[in-house]
Short mmCIF file of C-alpha atoms in Angstrom, two decimals:
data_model
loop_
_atom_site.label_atom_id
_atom_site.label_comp_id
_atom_site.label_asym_id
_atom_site.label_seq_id
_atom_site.Cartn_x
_atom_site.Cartn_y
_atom_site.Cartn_z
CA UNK P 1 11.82 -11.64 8.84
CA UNK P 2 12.77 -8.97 6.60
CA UNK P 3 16.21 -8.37 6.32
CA UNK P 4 16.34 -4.86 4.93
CA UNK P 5 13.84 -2.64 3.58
CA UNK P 6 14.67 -3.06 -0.33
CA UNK P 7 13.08 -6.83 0.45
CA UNK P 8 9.71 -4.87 0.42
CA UNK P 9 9.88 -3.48 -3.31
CA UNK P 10 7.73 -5.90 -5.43
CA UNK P 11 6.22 -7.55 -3.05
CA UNK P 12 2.10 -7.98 -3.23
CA UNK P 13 -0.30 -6.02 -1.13
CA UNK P 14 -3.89 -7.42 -0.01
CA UNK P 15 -6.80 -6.58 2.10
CA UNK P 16 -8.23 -7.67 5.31
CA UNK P 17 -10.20 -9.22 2.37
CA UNK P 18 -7.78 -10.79 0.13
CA UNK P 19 -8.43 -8.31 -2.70
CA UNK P 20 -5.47 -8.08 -4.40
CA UNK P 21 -4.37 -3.75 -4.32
CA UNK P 22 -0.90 -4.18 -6.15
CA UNK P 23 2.56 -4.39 -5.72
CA UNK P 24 5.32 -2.25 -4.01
CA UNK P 25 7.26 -0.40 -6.37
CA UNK P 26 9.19 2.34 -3.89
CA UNK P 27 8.64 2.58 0.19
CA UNK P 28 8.10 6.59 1.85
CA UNK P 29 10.35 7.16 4.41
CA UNK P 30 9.87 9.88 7.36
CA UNK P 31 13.24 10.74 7.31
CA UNK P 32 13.30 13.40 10.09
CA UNK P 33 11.96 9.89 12.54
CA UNK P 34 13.89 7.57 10.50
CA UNK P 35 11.07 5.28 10.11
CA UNK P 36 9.16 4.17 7.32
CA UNK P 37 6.15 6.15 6.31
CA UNK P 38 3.96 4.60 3.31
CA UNK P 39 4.64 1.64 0.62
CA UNK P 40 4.10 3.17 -2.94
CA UNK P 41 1.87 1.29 -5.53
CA UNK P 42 2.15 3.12 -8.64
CA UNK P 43 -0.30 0.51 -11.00
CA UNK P 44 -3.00 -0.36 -8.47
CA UNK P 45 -5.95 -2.88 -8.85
CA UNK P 46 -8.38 -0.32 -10.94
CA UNK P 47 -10.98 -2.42 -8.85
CA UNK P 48 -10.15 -0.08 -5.85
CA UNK P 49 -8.94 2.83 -7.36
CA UNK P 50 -9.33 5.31 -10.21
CA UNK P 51 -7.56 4.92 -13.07
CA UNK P 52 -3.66 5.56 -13.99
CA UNK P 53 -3.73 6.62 -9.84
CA UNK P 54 -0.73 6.37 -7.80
CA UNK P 55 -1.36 5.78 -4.20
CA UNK P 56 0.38 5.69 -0.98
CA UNK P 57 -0.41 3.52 1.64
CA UNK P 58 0.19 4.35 5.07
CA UNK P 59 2.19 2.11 7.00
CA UNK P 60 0.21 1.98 9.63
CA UNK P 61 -2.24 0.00 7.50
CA UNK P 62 0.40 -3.14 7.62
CA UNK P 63 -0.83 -5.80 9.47
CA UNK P 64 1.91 -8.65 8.50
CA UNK P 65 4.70 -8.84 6.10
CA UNK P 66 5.54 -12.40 5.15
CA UNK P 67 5.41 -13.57 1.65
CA UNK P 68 2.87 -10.77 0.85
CA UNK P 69 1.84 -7.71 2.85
CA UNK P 70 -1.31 -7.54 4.65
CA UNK P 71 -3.39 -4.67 5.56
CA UNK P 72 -5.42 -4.17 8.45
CA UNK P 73 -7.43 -1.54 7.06
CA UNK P 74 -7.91 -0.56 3.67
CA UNK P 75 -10.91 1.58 1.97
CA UNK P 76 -13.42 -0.03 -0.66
CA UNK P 77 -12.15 2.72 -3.07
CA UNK P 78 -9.73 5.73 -3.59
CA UNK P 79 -10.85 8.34 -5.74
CA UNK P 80 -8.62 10.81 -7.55
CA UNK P 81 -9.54 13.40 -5.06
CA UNK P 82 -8.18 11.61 -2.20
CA UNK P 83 -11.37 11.26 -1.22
CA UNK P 84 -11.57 7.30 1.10
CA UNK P 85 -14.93 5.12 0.24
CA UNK P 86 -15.57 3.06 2.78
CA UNK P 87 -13.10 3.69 5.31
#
């Protein structure tokens, strides 16, 4: 179990899949609910995404955080526009 939420940062991200989306490099945090909000990848797999794209995953997405993060949900690809492929 994580101990704090710096433990996060650099830590790799994957699909139900197992595709490989990136790695933390700063957590969102809601900080009117004092929660976390979204895990920051700021060099994404350009397999998923457009590129030189920064995206912010919801944390709602997280399935499990262990040794790597896994999503329950994530789109086949993000476009610039925001705009969700496969979702």
């Amino acid at each position: 179990m994580l101990d704090e939420s710096s433990e996060i940062i650099g830590m790799d991200i994957y699909t139900p899949t197992g595709i490989f989306v990136g790695k933390v490099t700063e957590i969102g945090f809601d900080t009117a609910n004092l929660r976390v909000d979204g895990l920051i990848v700021d060099r994404p797999n350009p397999a998923i995404t457009e590129p030189n794209m920064i995206i912010n995953i919801p944390f709602s997405w997280v399935s499990a955080i262990g040794d790597v993060i896994l999503l329950n949900r994530f789109p086949e690809r993000i476009l610039r526009d925001g705009t969700l492929q496969g979702l």
